[in-house]
């Protein structure tokens, strides 16, 4: 009796099952990578918003009237805080400028919770500026 060459139905089904498991794993890995990339891009944009607000304060050489706002056309909301000044920054104004610790918080909605990025910077403002 001659043996027929080829695959049995069981071998073909096992091969398809292994292929399906591998493809699903690759699909999940790609999805996770894209979600991570999107999350990192959002954090980068939030940092740019915070740096922009700090640069605006430095350029104006004073604290802005508005201490919070929303970036138009984006989900980012920012707020400027003046935390308790460290003892190292508290001294009599000898020069025409004074150091001020400024914190900019940027919030945006995340998948499950609100995301937050904070940046602190010491800014030298004119002694009479508020």
Tab-separated table of N, CA, C and O in Angstrom:
chain	number	residue	atom	x	y	z
A	1	UNK	N	0.825	-1.173	0.000
A	1	UNK	CA	0.000	0.000	0.000
A	1	UNK	C	0.883	1.255	0.000
A	1	UNK	O	1.824	1.337	0.768
A	2	UNK	N	0.573	2.189	-0.843
A	2	UNK	CA	1.346	3.417	-0.980
A	2	UNK	C	0.844	4.486	-0.011
A	2	UNK	O	-0.341	4.652	0.151
A	3	UNK	N	1.805	5.228	0.586
A	3	UNK	CA	1.421	6.359	1.442
A	3	UNK	C	1.202	7.584	0.575
A	3	UNK	O	1.997	7.865	-0.304
A	4	UNK	N	0.191	8.303	0.851
A	4	UNK	CA	-0.097	9.530	0.103
A	4	UNK	C	0.722	10.678	0.700
A	4	UNK	O	0.841	10.792	1.911
A	5	UNK	N	1.308	11.504	-0.139
A	5	UNK	CA	2.066	12.659	0.329
A	5	UNK	C	1.107	13.811	0.597
A	5	UNK	O	0.108	13.975	-0.099
A	6	UNK	N	1.409	14.602	1.625
A	6	UNK	CA	0.567	15.749	1.941
A	6	UNK	C	0.326	15.867	3.434
A	6	UNK	O	0.874	15.129	4.234
A	7	UNK	N	-0.520	16.824	3.793
A	7	UNK	CA	-0.821	17.090	5.195
A	7	UNK	C	-2.204	16.574	5.529
A	7	UNK	O	-3.118	16.643	4.705
A	8	UNK	N	-2.366	16.150	6.747
A	8	UNK	CA	-3.694	15.739	7.198
A	8	UNK	C	-4.466	16.974	7.630
A	8	UNK	O	-3.894	18.044	7.843
A	9	UNK	N	-5.736	16.822	7.764
A	9	UNK	CA	-6.586	17.935	8.189
A	9	UNK	C	-6.196	18.424	9.579
A	9	UNK	O	-6.184	19.626	9.844
A	10	UNK	N	-5.829	17.541	10.461
A	10	UNK	CA	-5.425	17.920	11.824
A	10	UNK	C	-4.152	18.760	11.785
A	10	UNK	O	-4.036	19.765	12.486
A	11	UNK	N	-3.195	18.392	10.960
A	11	UNK	CA	-1.950	19.164	10.853
A	11	UNK	C	-2.217	20.571	10.325
A	11	UNK	O	-1.635	21.557	10.802
A	12	UNK	N	-3.089	20.679	9.361
A	12	UNK	CA	-3.440	21.990	8.809
A	12	UNK	C	-4.130	22.845	9.869
A	12	UNK	O	-3.827	24.040	10.023
A	13	UNK	N	-5.049	22.271	10.631
A	13	UNK	CA	-5.746	23.026	11.681
A	13	UNK	C	-4.776	23.485	12.767
A	13	UNK	O	-4.865	24.613	13.259
A	14	UNK	N	-3.841	22.650	13.163
A	14	UNK	CA	-2.840	23.026	14.166
A	14	UNK	C	-1.968	24.170	13.635
A	14	UNK	O	-1.669	25.139	14.344
A	15	UNK	N	-1.570	24.094	12.374
A	15	UNK	CA	-0.761	25.155	11.773
A	15	UNK	C	-1.520	26.482	11.756
A	15	UNK	O	-0.953	27.538	12.072
A	16	UNK	N	-2.805	26.444	11.398
A	16	UNK	CA	-3.617	27.670	11.401
A	16	UNK	C	-3.794	28.217	12.815
A	16	UNK	O	-3.791	29.442	13.026
A	17	UNK	N	-3.940	27.366	13.795
A	17	UNK	CA	-4.084	27.812	15.188
A	17	UNK	C	-2.811	28.506	15.657
A	17	UNK	O	-2.859	29.560	16.294
A	18	UNK	N	-1.661	27.937	15.337
A	18	UNK	CA	-0.382	28.565	15.716
A	18	UNK	C	-0.234	29.904	15.008
A	18	UNK	O	0.172	30.908	15.612
A	19	UNK	N	-0.555	29.957	13.741
A	19	UNK	CA	-0.487	31.207	12.981
A	19	UNK	C	-1.408	32.261	13.583
A	19	UNK	O	-1.032	33.436	13.710
A	20	UNK	N	-2.610	31.870	13.984
A	20	UNK	CA	-3.563	32.819	14.581
A	20	UNK	C	-3.020	33.378	15.894
A	20	UNK	O	-3.118	34.587	16.148
A	21	UNK	N	-2.444	32.533	16.729
A	21	UNK	CA	-1.880	32.997	18.009
A	21	UNK	C	-0.745	33.988	17.759
A	21	UNK	O	-0.658	35.038	18.409
A	22	UNK	N	0.120	33.699	16.810
A	22	UNK	CA	1.239	34.595	16.494
A	22	UNK	C	0.720	35.926	15.954
A	22	UNK	O	1.188	37.002	16.369
A	23	UNK	N	-0.254	35.913	15.069
A	23	UNK	CA	-0.787	37.153	14.493
A	23	UNK	C	-1.493	38.006	15.545
A	23	UNK	O	-1.355	39.236	15.551
A	24	UNK	N	-2.243	37.377	16.442
A	24	UNK	CA	-2.904	38.135	17.511
A	24	UNK	C	-1.867	38.772	18.423
A	24	UNK	O	-2.001	39.928	18.834
A	25	UNK	N	-0.799	38.064	18.742
A	25	UNK	CA	0.265	38.615	19.582
A	25	UNK	C	0.926	39.813	18.914
A	25	UNK	O	1.192	40.835	19.562
A	26	UNK	N	1.214	39.700	17.629
A	26	UNK	CA	1.813	40.825	16.900
A	26	UNK	C	0.864	42.020	16.846
A	26	UNK	O	1.289	43.171	16.983
A	27	UNK	N	-0.412	41.766	16.656
A	27	UNK	CA	-1.407	42.834	16.616
A	27	UNK	C	-1.460	43.561	17.960
A	27	UNK	O	-1.489	44.796	18.013
A	28	UNK	N	-1.467	42.815	19.053
A	28	UNK	CA	-1.487	43.421	20.394
A	28	UNK	C	-0.226	44.232	20.648
A	28	UNK	O	-0.278	45.322	21.215
A	29	UNK	N	0.927	43.707	20.247
A	29	UNK	CA	2.187	44.431	20.441
A	29	UNK	C	2.184	45.743	19.657
A	29	UNK	O	2.625	46.784	20.170
A	30	UNK	N	1.689	45.711	18.441
A	30	UNK	CA	1.624	46.927	17.633
A	30	UNK	C	0.667	47.942	18.256
A	30	UNK	O	0.956	49.142	18.307
A	31	UNK	N	-0.478	47.471	18.748
A	31	UNK	CA	-1.438	48.376	19.391
A	31	UNK	C	-0.874	49.015	20.637
A	31	UNK	O	-1.044	50.214	20.879
A	32	UNK	N	-0.171	48.228	21.452
A	32	UNK	CA	0.452	48.769	22.662
A	32	UNK	C	1.510	49.806	22.309
A	32	UNK	O	1.612	50.853	22.946
A	33	UNK	N	2.289	49.521	21.287
A	33	UNK	CA	3.308	50.478	20.852
A	33	UNK	C	2.706	51.784	20.382
A	33	UNK	O	3.206	52.863	20.717
A	34	UNK	N	1.626	51.714	19.629
A	34	UNK	CA	0.967	52.940	19.152
A	34	UNK	C	0.366	53.745	20.300
A	34	UNK	O	0.435	54.976	20.314
A	35	UNK	N	-0.245	53.044	21.278
A	35	UNK	CA	-0.801	53.749	22.437
A	35	UNK	C	0.303	54.438	23.229
A	35	UNK	O	0.144	55.577	23.685
A	36	UNK	N	1.438	53.769	23.407
A	36	UNK	CA	2.569	54.359	24.123
A	36	UNK	C	3.107	55.572	23.371
A	36	UNK	O	3.439	56.594	23.982
A	37	UNK	N	3.196	55.469	22.070
A	37	UNK	CA	3.671	56.578	21.256
A	37	UNK	C	2.738	57.773	21.376
A	37	UNK	O	3.180	58.912	21.533
A	38	UNK	N	1.429	57.529	21.335
A	38	UNK	CA	0.455	58.614	21.448
A	38	UNK	C	0.537	59.266	22.824
A	38	UNK	O	0.482	60.489	22.947
A	39	UNK	N	0.692	58.467	23.865
A	39	UNK	CA	0.804	59.003	25.219
A	39	UNK	C	2.056	59.858	25.358
A	39	UNK	O	2.017	60.942	25.953
A	40	UNK	N	3.163	59.395	24.817
A	40	UNK	CA	4.410	60.165	24.877
A	40	UNK	C	4.284	61.476	24.096
A	40	UNK	O	4.802	62.513	24.517
A	41	UNK	N	3.580	61.442	22.980
A	41	UNK	CA	3.377	62.661	22.191
A	41	UNK	C	2.535	63.675	22.967
A	41	UNK	O	2.809	64.885	22.922
A	42	UNK	N	1.525	63.213	23.694
A	42	UNK	CA	0.696	64.113	24.507
A	42	UNK	C	1.535	64.749	25.624
A	42	UNK	O	1.399	65.938	25.888
A	43	UNK	N	2.377	63.970	26.274
A	43	UNK	CA	3.246	64.509	27.332
A	43	UNK	C	4.190	65.544	26.737
A	43	UNK	O	4.409	66.609	27.322
A	44	UNK	N	4.737	65.266	25.575
A	44	UNK	CA	5.641	66.216	24.925
A	44	UNK	C	4.921	67.530	24.622
A	44	UNK	O	5.455	68.615	24.854
A	45	UNK	N	3.690	67.447	24.114
A	45	UNK	CA	2.924	68.671	23.832
A	45	UNK	C	2.634	69.440	25.111
A	45	UNK	O	2.695	70.674	25.139
A	46	UNK	N	2.312	68.734	26.197
A	46	UNK	CA	2.038	69.391	27.475
A	46	UNK	C	3.283	70.109	27.996
A	46	UNK	O	3.200	71.225	28.513
A	47	UNK	N	4.440	69.490	27.859
A	47	UNK	CA	5.693	70.128	28.285
A	47	UNK	C	5.942	71.381	27.448
A	47	UNK	O	6.363	72.425	27.980
A	48	UNK	N	5.662	71.320	26.161
A	48	UNK	CA	5.837	72.499	25.309
A	48	UNK	C	4.902	73.634	25.718
A	48	UNK	O	5.285	74.809	25.699
A	49	UNK	N	3.670	73.301	26.109
A	49	UNK	CA	2.724	74.329	26.577
A	49	UNK	C	3.270	74.981	27.845
A	49	UNK	O	3.264	76.207	27.975
A	50	UNK	N	3.752	74.174	28.789
A	50	UNK	CA	4.290	74.702	30.048
A	50	UNK	C	5.519	75.569	29.787
A	50	UNK	O	5.644	76.667	30.351
A	51	UNK	N	6.426	75.111	28.943
A	51	UNK	CA	7.616	75.904	28.629
A	51	UNK	C	7.248	77.206	27.938
A	51	UNK	O	7.863	78.249	28.195
A	52	UNK	N	6.237	77.165	27.106
A	52	UNK	CA	5.787	78.372	26.419
A	52	UNK	C	5.275	79.411	27.411
A	52	UNK	O	5.575	80.606	27.300
A	53	UNK	N	4.499	78.963	28.397
A	53	UNK	CA	3.994	79.897	29.418
A	53	UNK	C	5.138	80.484	30.239
A	53	UNK	O	5.148	81.673	30.541
A	54	UNK	N	6.100	79.651	30.604
A	54	UNK	CA	7.254	80.156	31.356
A	54	UNK	C	8.068	81.137	30.518
A	54	UNK	O	8.515	82.179	31.018
A	55	UNK	N	8.252	80.845	29.253
A	55	UNK	CA	8.987	81.757	28.369
A	55	UNK	C	8.250	83.081	28.206
A	55	UNK	O	8.873	84.141	28.099
A	56	UNK	N	6.926	83.024	28.201
A	56	UNK	CA	6.133	84.256	28.097
A	56	UNK	C	6.356	85.135	29.320
A	56	UNK	O	6.505	86.358	29.211
A	57	UNK	N	6.418	84.529	30.496
A	57	UNK	CA	6.663	85.288	31.733
A	57	UNK	C	8.040	85.939	31.686
A	57	UNK	O	8.198	87.115	32.031
A	58	UNK	N	9.024	85.189	31.221
A	58	UNK	CA	10.379	85.735	31.120
A	58	UNK	C	10.410	86.888	30.121
A	58	UNK	O	11.027	87.927	30.369
A	59	UNK	N	9.727	86.727	28.979
A	59	UNK	CA	9.719	87.769	27.957
A	59	UNK	C	8.999	89.033	28.433
A	59	UNK	O	9.448	90.152	28.161
A	60	UNK	N	7.877	88.853	29.175
A	60	UNK	CA	7.120	90.004	29.661
A	60	UNK	C	7.788	90.676	30.862
A	60	UNK	O	7.477	91.817	31.186
A	61	UNK	N	8.650	89.926	31.554
A	61	UNK	CA	9.325	90.384	32.772
A	61	UNK	C	8.321	90.742	33.866
A	61	UNK	O	8.543	91.646	34.664
A	62	UNK	N	7.206	90.021	33.875
A	62	UNK	CA	6.207	90.170	34.928
A	62	UNK	C	5.287	88.954	34.883
A	62	UNK	O	5.237	88.229	33.896
A	63	UNK	N	4.555	88.773	35.956
A	63	UNK	CA	3.581	87.687	35.982
A	63	UNK	C	2.352	88.121	35.204
A	63	UNK	O	1.915	89.265	35.303
A	64	UNK	N	1.771	87.231	34.416
A	64	UNK	CA	0.596	87.621	33.628
A	64	UNK	C	-0.636	87.800	34.522
A	64	UNK	O	-0.697	87.270	35.626
A	65	UNK	N	-1.593	88.568	34.014
A	65	UNK	CA	-2.844	88.776	34.746
A	65	UNK	C	-3.590	87.453	34.915
A	65	UNK	O	-4.061	87.122	35.983
A	66	UNK	N	-3.732	86.717	33.824
A	66	UNK	CA	-4.437	85.435	33.874
A	66	UNK	C	-3.495	84.368	34.419
A	66	UNK	O	-2.405	84.180	33.911
A	67	UNK	N	-3.923	83.683	35.463
A	67	UNK	CA	-3.095	82.636	36.068
A	67	UNK	C	-3.506	81.245	35.612
A	67	UNK	O	-2.936	80.266	36.043
A	68	UNK	N	-4.513	81.172	34.719
A	68	UNK	CA	-4.918	79.883	34.169
A	68	UNK	C	-5.567	80.117	32.818
A	68	UNK	O	-5.981	81.236	32.499
A	69	UNK	N	-5.641	79.073	32.027
A	69	UNK	CA	-6.255	79.205	30.707
A	69	UNK	C	-6.288	77.875	29.998
A	69	UNK	O	-5.853	76.853	30.516
A	70	UNK	N	-6.811	77.914	28.786
A	70	UNK	CA	-6.917	76.710	27.947
A	70	UNK	C	-6.274	77.031	26.621
A	70	UNK	O	-6.477	78.113	26.073
A	71	UNK	N	-5.473	76.104	26.125
A	71	UNK	CA	-4.856	76.286	24.823
A	71	UNK	C	-5.911	76.031	23.755
A	71	UNK	O	-6.494	74.946	23.691
A	72	UNK	N	-6.180	77.045	22.947
A	72	UNK	CA	-7.249	76.951	21.946
A	72	UNK	C	-7.011	75.788	20.987
A	72	UNK	O	-5.897	75.564	20.531
A	73	UNK	N	-8.070	75.039	20.730
A	73	UNK	CA	-7.998	73.935	19.786
A	73	UNK	C	-7.291	72.698	20.312
A	73	UNK	O	-6.896	71.840	19.536
A	74	UNK	N	-7.111	72.622	21.629
A	74	UNK	CA	-6.441	71.448	22.205
A	74	UNK	C	-7.098	71.110	23.538
A	74	UNK	O	-7.833	71.911	24.098
A	75	UNK	N	-6.814	69.944	24.080
A	75	UNK	CA	-7.394	69.563	25.371
A	75	UNK	C	-6.598	70.088	26.564
A	75	UNK	O	-6.949	69.819	27.699
A	76	UNK	N	-5.535	70.862	26.329
A	76	UNK	CA	-4.633	71.269	27.407
A	76	UNK	C	-5.135	72.499	28.154
A	76	UNK	O	-5.478	73.508	27.552
A	77	UNK	N	-5.137	72.384	29.481
A	77	UNK	CA	-5.441	73.512	30.364
A	77	UNK	C	-4.198	73.773	31.202
A	77	UNK	O	-3.604	72.842	31.734
A	78	UNK	N	-3.821	75.044	31.332
A	78	UNK	CA	-2.632	75.374	32.102
A	78	UNK	C	-2.988	76.270	33.273
A	78	UNK	O	-4.009	76.955	33.259
A	79	UNK	N	-2.130	76.246	34.284
A	79	UNK	CA	-2.304	77.127	35.432
A	79	UNK	C	-0.929	77.478	35.980
A	79	UNK	O	-0.024	76.644	35.984
A	80	UNK	N	-0.784	78.737	36.396
A	80	UNK	CA	0.480	79.219	36.952
A	80	UNK	C	0.335	79.297	38.468
A	80	UNK	O	-0.621	79.876	38.966
A	81	UNK	N	1.288	78.690	39.161
A	81	UNK	CA	1.323	78.728	40.631
A	81	UNK	C	2.597	79.430	41.071
A	81	UNK	O	3.631	79.307	40.424
A	82	UNK	N	2.485	80.138	42.165
A	82	UNK	CA	3.670	80.693	42.823
A	82	UNK	C	3.749	79.985	44.168
A	82	UNK	O	3.119	80.410	45.141
A	83	UNK	N	4.477	78.864	44.237
A	83	UNK	CA	4.536	78.131	45.508
A	83	UNK	C	5.288	78.923	46.570
A	83	UNK	O	5.921	79.942	46.272
A	84	UNK	N	5.210	78.445	47.801
A	84	UNK	CA	5.980	79.060	48.893
A	84	UNK	C	7.435	79.135	48.459
A	84	UNK	O	8.018	78.138	48.038
A	85	UNK	N	7.991	80.323	48.549
A	85	UNK	CA	9.362	80.518	48.083
A	85	UNK	C	10.352	79.864	49.043
A	85	UNK	O	10.251	80.040	50.257
A	86	UNK	N	11.309	79.095	48.524
A	86	UNK	CA	12.327	78.498	49.393
A	86	UNK	C	13.132	79.575	50.096
A	86	UNK	O	13.274	80.693	49.597
A	87	UNK	N	13.646	79.246	51.256
A	87	UNK	CA	14.423	80.214	52.043
A	87	UNK	C	15.597	80.764	51.242
A	87	UNK	O	15.974	81.927	51.392
A	88	UNK	N	16.168	79.950	50.378
A	88	UNK	CA	17.317	80.402	49.587
A	88	UNK	C	16.938	81.505	48.598
A	88	UNK	O	17.791	82.246	48.145
A	89	UNK	N	15.634	81.638	48.282
A	89	UNK	CA	15.199	82.680	47.355
A	89	UNK	C	14.686	83.921	48.086
A	89	UNK	O	14.411	84.929	47.453
A	90	UNK	N	14.523	83.842	49.405
A	90	UNK	CA	14.009	84.988	50.163
A	90	UNK	C	15.180	85.832	50.673
A	90	UNK	O	15.917	85.413	51.554
A	91	UNK	N	15.350	86.969	50.103
A	91	UNK	CA	16.355	87.906	50.597
A	91	UNK	C	15.951	89.300	50.162
A	91	UNK	O	15.129	89.474	49.267
A	92	UNK	N	16.524	90.273	50.818
A	92	UNK	CA	16.167	91.649	50.476
A	92	UNK	C	16.648	91.966	49.069
A	92	UNK	O	17.669	91.474	48.628
A	93	UNK	N	15.865	92.784	48.399
A	93	UNK	CA	16.206	93.141	47.022
A	93	UNK	C	17.427	94.057	47.011
A	93	UNK	O	17.322	95.252	47.266
A	94	UNK	N	18.552	93.463	46.742
A	94	UNK	CA	19.788	94.243	46.649
A	94	UNK	C	19.936	94.747	45.220
A	94	UNK	O	20.351	95.874	44.992
A	95	UNK	N	19.551	93.905	44.288
A	95	UNK	CA	19.677	94.258	42.887
A	95	UNK	C	18.322	94.725	42.357
A	95	UNK	O	17.355	94.824	43.098
A	96	UNK	N	18.271	94.978	41.081
A	96	UNK	CA	17.009	95.434	40.494
A	96	UNK	C	16.079	94.270	40.146
A	96	UNK	O	14.975	94.498	39.687
A	97	UNK	N	16.525	93.039	40.345
A	97	UNK	CA	15.682	91.879	40.069
A	97	UNK	C	15.567	91.012	41.316
A	97	UNK	O	16.376	91.102	42.226
A	98	UNK	N	14.515	90.198	41.328
A	98	UNK	CA	14.329	89.244	42.422
A	98	UNK	C	13.967	87.890	41.829
A	98	UNK	O	13.231	87.805	40.850
A	99	UNK	N	14.500	86.822	42.418
A	99	UNK	CA	14.151	85.499	41.913
A	99	UNK	C	12.777	85.073	42.426
A	99	UNK	O	12.430	85.286	43.583
A	100	UNK	N	11.987	84.476	41.549
A	100	UNK	CA	10.656	83.978	41.904
A	100	UNK	C	10.542	82.553	41.372
A	100	UNK	O	10.804	82.313	40.187
A	101	UNK	N	10.168	81.634	42.251
A	101	UNK	CA	9.928	80.261	41.820
A	101	UNK	C	8.512	80.187	41.249
A	101	UNK	O	7.548	80.542	41.917
A	102	UNK	N	8.411	79.740	40.006
A	102	UNK	CA	7.118	79.655	39.326
A	102	UNK	C	6.902	78.209	38.893
A	102	UNK	O	7.810	77.565	38.372
A	103	UNK	N	5.686	77.726	39.098
A	103	UNK	CA	5.306	76.373	38.666
A	103	UNK	C	4.163	76.504	37.664
A	103	UNK	O	3.178	77.187	37.918
A	104	UNK	N	4.310	75.834	36.540
A	104	UNK	CA	3.242	75.782	35.541
A	104	UNK	C	2.747	74.344	35.480
A	104	UNK	O	3.527	73.414	35.260
A	105	UNK	N	1.451	74.168	35.725
A	105	UNK	CA	0.799	72.861	35.646
A	105	UNK	C	-0.016	72.805	34.360
A	105	UNK	O	-0.739	73.750	34.050
A	106	UNK	N	0.110	71.720	33.628
A	106	UNK	CA	-0.678	71.507	32.414
A	106	UNK	C	-1.446	70.205	32.603
A	106	UNK	O	-0.865	69.175	32.921
A	107	UNK	N	-2.778	70.286	32.423
A	107	UNK	CA	-3.650	69.112	32.567
A	107	UNK	C	-4.353	68.827	31.248
A	107	UNK	O	-4.645	69.744	30.484
A	108	UNK	N	-4.646	67.545	31.036
A	108	UNK	CA	-5.438	67.136	29.882
A	108	UNK	C	-6.104	65.809	30.207
A	108	UNK	O	-5.618	65.054	31.040
A	109	UNK	N	-7.239	65.531	29.574
A	109	UNK	CA	-7.941	64.272	29.867
A	109	UNK	C	-7.183	63.080	29.286
A	109	UNK	O	-6.755	63.109	28.141
A	110	UNK	N	-7.038	62.052	30.115
A	110	UNK	CA	-6.418	60.812	29.665
A	110	UNK	C	-7.472	59.742	29.468
A	110	UNK	O	-8.668	60.002	29.572
A	111	UNK	N	-7.030	58.539	29.203
A	111	UNK	CA	-7.956	57.431	28.978
A	111	UNK	C	-8.768	57.114	30.234
A	111	UNK	O	-9.968	56.906	30.164
A	112	UNK	N	-8.101	57.096	31.386
A	112	UNK	CA	-8.793	56.755	32.627
A	112	UNK	C	-8.822	57.902	33.631
A	112	UNK	O	-9.754	58.032	34.394
A	113	UNK	N	-7.773	58.713	33.646
A	113	UNK	CA	-7.681	59.811	34.606
A	113	UNK	C	-7.180	61.065	33.908
A	113	UNK	O	-6.743	61.014	32.765
A	114	UNK	N	-7.227	62.167	34.630
A	114	UNK	CA	-6.662	63.408	34.117
A	114	UNK	C	-5.149	63.343	34.255
A	114	UNK	O	-4.632	62.991	35.307
A	115	UNK	N	-4.441	63.681	33.196
A	115	UNK	CA	-2.979	63.664	33.185
A	115	UNK	C	-2.464	65.037	33.603
A	115	UNK	O	-3.126	66.052	33.386
A	116	UNK	N	-1.261	65.064	34.190
A	116	UNK	CA	-0.683	66.313	34.683
A	116	UNK	C	0.814	66.332	34.427
A	116	UNK	O	1.502	65.344	34.663
A	117	UNK	N	1.296	67.487	33.957
A	117	UNK	CA	2.724	67.761	33.840
A	117	UNK	C	2.966	69.075	34.551
A	117	UNK	O	2.230	70.042	34.346
A	118	UNK	N	3.996	69.120	35.413
A	118	UNK	CA	4.364	70.347	36.116
A	118	UNK	C	5.819	70.670	35.832
A	118	UNK	O	6.664	69.780	35.826
A	119	UNK	N	6.091	71.948	35.607
A	119	UNK	CA	7.462	72.412	35.413
A	119	UNK	C	7.698	73.582	36.358
A	119	UNK	O	6.887	74.508	36.422
A	120	UNK	N	8.798	73.518	37.087
A	120	UNK	CA	9.213	74.608	37.972
A	120	UNK	C	10.388	75.328	37.337
A	120	UNK	O	11.246	74.706	36.717
A	121	UNK	N	10.405	76.647	37.516
A	121	UNK	CA	11.541	77.431	37.032
A	121	UNK	C	11.703	78.647	37.934
A	121	UNK	O	10.715	79.249	38.358
A	122	UNK	N	12.947	78.990	38.200
A	122	UNK	CA	13.226	80.238	38.906
A	122	UNK	C	13.373	81.311	37.841
A	122	UNK	O	14.184	81.189	36.924
A	123	UNK	N	12.556	82.347	37.970
A	123	UNK	CA	12.543	83.438	37.003
A	123	UNK	C	12.960	84.706	37.734
A	123	UNK	O	12.528	84.959	38.864
A	124	UNK	N	13.811	85.502	37.122
A	124	UNK	CA	14.215	86.769	37.710
A	124	UNK	C	13.335	87.875	37.148
A	124	UNK	O	13.318	88.148	35.960
A	125	UNK	N	12.553	88.472	38.048
A	125	UNK	CA	11.626	89.538	37.677
A	125	UNK	C	12.104	90.853	38.277
A	125	UNK	O	12.808	90.863	39.291
A	126	UNK	N	11.709	91.981	37.681
A	126	UNK	CA	12.065	93.266	38.279
A	126	UNK	C	11.554	93.334	39.716
A	126	UNK	O	10.514	92.771	40.042
A	127	UNK	N	12.276	94.024	40.579
A	127	UNK	CA	11.968	94.054	42.000
A	127	UNK	C	10.535	94.534	42.270
A	127	UNK	O	9.880	94.055	43.175
A	128	UNK	N	10.012	95.443	41.482
A	128	UNK	CA	8.659	95.958	41.714
A	128	UNK	C	7.566	95.195	40.989
A	128	UNK	O	6.384	95.472	41.176
A	129	UNK	N	7.915	94.210	40.174
A	129	UNK	CA	6.900	93.493	39.389
A	129	UNK	C	6.092	92.567	40.269
A	129	UNK	O	6.582	92.002	41.223
A	130	UNK	N	4.796	92.442	39.915
A	130	UNK	CA	3.913	91.535	40.671
A	130	UNK	C	3.567	90.348	39.842
A	130	UNK	O	3.474	90.346	38.693
